[in-house]
CSV table of C-alpha atoms in Angstrom, one decimal:
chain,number,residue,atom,x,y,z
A,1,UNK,CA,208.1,-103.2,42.5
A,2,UNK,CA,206.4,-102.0,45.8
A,3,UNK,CA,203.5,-99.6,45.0
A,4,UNK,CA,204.6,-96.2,47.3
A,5,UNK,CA,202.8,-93.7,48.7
A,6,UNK,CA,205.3,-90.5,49.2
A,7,UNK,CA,203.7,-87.4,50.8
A,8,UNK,CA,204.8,-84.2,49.5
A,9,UNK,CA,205.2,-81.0,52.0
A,10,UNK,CA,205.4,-78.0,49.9
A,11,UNK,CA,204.6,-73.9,49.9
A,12,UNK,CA,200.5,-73.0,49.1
A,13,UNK,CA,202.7,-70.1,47.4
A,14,UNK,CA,204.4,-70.6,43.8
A,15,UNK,CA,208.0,-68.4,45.8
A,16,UNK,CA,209.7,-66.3,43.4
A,17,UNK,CA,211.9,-68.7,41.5
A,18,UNK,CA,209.8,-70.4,38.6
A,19,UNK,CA,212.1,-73.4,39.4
A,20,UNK,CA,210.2,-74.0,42.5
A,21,UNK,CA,206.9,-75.0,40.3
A,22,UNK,CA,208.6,-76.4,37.6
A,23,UNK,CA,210.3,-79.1,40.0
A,24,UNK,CA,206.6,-79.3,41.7
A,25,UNK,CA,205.0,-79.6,38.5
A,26,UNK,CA,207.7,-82.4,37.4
A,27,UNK,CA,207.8,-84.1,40.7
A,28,UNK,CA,203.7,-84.7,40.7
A,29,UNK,CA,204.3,-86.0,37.0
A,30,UNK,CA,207.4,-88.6,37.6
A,31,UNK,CA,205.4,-90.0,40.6
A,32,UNK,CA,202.0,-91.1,38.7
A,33,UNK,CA,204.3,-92.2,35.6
A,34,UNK,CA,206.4,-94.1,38.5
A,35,UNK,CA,203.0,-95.3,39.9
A,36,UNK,CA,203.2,-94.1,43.2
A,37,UNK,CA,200.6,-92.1,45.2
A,38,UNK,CA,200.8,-88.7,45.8
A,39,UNK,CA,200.0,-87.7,49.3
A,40,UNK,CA,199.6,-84.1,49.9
A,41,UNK,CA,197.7,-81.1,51.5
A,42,UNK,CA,194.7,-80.9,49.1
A,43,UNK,CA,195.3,-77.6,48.1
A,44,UNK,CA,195.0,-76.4,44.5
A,45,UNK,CA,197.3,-73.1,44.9
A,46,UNK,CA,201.1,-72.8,44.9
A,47,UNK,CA,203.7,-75.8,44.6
A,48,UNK,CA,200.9,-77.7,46.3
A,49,UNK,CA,198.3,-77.5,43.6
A,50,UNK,CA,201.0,-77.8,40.8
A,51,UNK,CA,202.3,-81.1,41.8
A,52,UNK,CA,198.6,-82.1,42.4
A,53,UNK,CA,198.0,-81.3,38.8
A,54,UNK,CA,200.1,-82.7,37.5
A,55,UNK,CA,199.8,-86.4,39.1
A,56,UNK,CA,196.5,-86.0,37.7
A,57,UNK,CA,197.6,-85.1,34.6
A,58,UNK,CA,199.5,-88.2,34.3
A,59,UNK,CA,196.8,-90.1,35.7
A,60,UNK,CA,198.0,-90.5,38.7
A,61,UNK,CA,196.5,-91.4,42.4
A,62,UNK,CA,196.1,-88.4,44.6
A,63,UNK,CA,195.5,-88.1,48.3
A,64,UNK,CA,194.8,-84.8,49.4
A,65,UNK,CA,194.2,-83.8,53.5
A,66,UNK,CA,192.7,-80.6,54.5
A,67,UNK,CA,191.4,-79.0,57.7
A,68,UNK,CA,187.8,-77.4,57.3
A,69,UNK,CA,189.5,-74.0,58.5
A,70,UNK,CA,191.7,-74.2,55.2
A,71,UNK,CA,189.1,-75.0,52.7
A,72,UNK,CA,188.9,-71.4,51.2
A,73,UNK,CA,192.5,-70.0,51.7
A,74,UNK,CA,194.0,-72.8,49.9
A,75,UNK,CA,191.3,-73.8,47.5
A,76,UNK,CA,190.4,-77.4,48.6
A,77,UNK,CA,191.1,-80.0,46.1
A,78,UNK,CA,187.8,-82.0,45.5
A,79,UNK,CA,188.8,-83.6,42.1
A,80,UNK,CA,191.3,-85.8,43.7
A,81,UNK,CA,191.2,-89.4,43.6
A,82,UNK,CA,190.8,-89.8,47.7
A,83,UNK,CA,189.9,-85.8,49.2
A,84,UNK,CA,189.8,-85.5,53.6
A,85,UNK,CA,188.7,-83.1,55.4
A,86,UNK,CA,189.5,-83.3,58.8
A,87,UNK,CA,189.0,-80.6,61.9
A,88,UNK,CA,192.9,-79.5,62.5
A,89,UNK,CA,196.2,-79.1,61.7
A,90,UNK,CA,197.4,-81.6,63.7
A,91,UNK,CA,194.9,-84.3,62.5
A,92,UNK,CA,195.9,-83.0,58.8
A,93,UNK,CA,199.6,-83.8,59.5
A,94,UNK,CA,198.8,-87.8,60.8
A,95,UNK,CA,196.6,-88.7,58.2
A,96,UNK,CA,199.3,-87.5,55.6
A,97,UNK,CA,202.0,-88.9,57.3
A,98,UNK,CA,200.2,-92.4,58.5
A,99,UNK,CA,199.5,-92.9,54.5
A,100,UNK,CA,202.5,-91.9,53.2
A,101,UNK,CA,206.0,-94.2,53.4
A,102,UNK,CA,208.3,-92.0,52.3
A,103,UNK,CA,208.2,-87.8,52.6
A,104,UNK,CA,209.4,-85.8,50.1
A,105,UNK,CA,210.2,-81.7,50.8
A,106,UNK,CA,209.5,-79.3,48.1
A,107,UNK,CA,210.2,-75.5,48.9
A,108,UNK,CA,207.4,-74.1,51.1
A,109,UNK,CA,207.1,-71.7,53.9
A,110,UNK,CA,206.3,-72.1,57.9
A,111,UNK,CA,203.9,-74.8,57.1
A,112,UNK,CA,206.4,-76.9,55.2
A,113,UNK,CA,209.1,-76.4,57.8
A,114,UNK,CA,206.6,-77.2,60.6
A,115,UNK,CA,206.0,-80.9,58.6
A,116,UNK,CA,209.4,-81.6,58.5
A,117,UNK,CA,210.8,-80.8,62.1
A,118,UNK,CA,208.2,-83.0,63.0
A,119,UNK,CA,208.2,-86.1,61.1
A,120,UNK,CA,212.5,-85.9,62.0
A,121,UNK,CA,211.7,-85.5,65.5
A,122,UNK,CA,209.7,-88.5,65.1
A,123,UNK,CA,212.4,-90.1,63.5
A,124,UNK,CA,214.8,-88.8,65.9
A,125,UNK,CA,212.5,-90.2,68.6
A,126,UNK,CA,212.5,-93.7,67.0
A,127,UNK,CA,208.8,-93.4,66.4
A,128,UNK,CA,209.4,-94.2,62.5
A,129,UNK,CA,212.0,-95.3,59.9
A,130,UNK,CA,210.5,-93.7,56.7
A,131,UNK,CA,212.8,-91.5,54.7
A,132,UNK,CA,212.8,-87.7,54.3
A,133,UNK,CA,213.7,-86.4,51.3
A,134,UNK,CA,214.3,-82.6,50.7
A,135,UNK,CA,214.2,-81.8,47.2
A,136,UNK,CA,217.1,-79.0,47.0
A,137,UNK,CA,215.8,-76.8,44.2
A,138,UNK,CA,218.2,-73.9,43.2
A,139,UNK,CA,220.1,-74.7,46.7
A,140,UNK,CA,216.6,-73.7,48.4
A,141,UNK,CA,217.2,-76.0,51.4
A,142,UNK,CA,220.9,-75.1,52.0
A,143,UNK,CA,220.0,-72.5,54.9
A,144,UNK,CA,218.0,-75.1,56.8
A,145,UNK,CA,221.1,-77.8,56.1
A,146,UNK,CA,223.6,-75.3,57.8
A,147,UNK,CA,220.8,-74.6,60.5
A,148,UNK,CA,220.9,-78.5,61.4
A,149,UNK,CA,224.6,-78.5,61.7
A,150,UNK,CA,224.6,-75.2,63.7
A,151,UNK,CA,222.1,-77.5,66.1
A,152,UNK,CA,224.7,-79.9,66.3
A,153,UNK,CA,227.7,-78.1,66.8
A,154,UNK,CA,225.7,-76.5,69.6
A,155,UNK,CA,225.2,-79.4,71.4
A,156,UNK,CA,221.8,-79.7,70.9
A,157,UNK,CA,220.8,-83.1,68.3
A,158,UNK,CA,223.5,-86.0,67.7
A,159,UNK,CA,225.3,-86.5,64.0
A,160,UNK,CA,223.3,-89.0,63.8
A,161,UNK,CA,220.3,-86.8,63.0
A,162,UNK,CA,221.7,-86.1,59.9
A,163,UNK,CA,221.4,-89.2,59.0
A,164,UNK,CA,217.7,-89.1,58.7
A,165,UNK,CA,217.6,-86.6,55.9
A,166,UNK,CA,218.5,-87.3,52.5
A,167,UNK,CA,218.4,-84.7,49.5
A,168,UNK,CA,218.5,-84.6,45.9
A,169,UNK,CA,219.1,-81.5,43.7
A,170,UNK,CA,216.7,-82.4,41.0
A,171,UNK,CA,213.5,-84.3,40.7
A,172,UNK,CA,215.4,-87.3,39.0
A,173,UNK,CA,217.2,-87.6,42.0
A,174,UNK,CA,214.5,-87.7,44.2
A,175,UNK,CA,212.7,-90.2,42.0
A,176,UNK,CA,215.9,-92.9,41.6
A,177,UNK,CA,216.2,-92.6,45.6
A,178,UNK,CA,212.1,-93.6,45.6
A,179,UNK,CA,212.6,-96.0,43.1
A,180,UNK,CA,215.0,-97.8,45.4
A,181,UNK,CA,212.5,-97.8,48.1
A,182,UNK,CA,210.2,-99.5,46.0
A,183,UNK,CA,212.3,-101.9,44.4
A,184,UNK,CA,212.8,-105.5,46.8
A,185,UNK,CA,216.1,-106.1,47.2
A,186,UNK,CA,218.1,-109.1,46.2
């Protein structure tokens, strides 16, 4: 089996369903028991910090990225097993995704959403081929779902964009579709 690195978007906010850290929480543990790196924002607050904890827990390889600028507001992560600091957002978002081969979505906020319109425009764009996976916790992705086929009843993205998303309604879900990705075929 292919050792994978699958970077985790998520809220630097626990959000009001305890599901939402639970899933983060379980997600972090299934991928260090699965032997697969976590790669995430290096924070140590919210979803972020429980999946982060947990992949440790489980002795697990972590990966965290931060800009300077977020140090304090999300509680850098210095424990980790590799910890980057880097000057921006943007530079954040291309370390995480150039070490990553597969992206997972947890629930999150702007941040999140900002991570994931821009890794499928990529896709869209051709500039990639790794899957996105959002992991639909208590339905949290549905609105986002309907707003994609809204864009494409509008005119405005092909079917085919659909195409780049997958989504699993648990954290063993998420995990068989990774496990698939890791496993050669034949």
């Amino acid at each position: 089996m292919k050792t994978l690195s699958v970077c985790v978007y998520c809220g630097a906010r626990p959000g009001i369903d305890p599901a939402y850290m639970t899933a983060a929480t379980d997600l972090g543990r299934a991928l260090a028991e699965a032997d697969m790196r976590l790669v995430y924002g290096a924070g140590d607050v919210g979803i972020m910090g429980a999946v982060a904890r947990a992949a440790q827990s489980a002795r697990g390889e972590t990966f965290g990225v931060i800009p300077a600028h977020l140090m304090a507001w999300e509680v850098g992560k210095r424990d980790l097993t590799t910890f980057i600091v880097t000057e921006t957002m943007h530079e954040r978002k291309k370390v995480m995704f150039m070490n990553a081969d597969a992206v997972v979505v947890l629930p999150g906020g702007a941040g999140s959403l900002d991570e994931f319109f821009e890794v499928l425009t990529w896709r869209q764009l051709g500039l990639h081929h790794k899957p996105i996976y959002l992991l639909d916790i208590a339905g949290y992705w549905q609105p986002l779902i309907a707003l994609i086929d809204h864009v494409i009843a509008q005119g405005f993205a092909e079917e085919n964009i659909k195409g780049f998303i997958e989504t699993a309604d648990d954290v063993d879900g998420v995990m068989a579709k990774l496990t698939a990705l890791a496993t050669p075929a034949g």
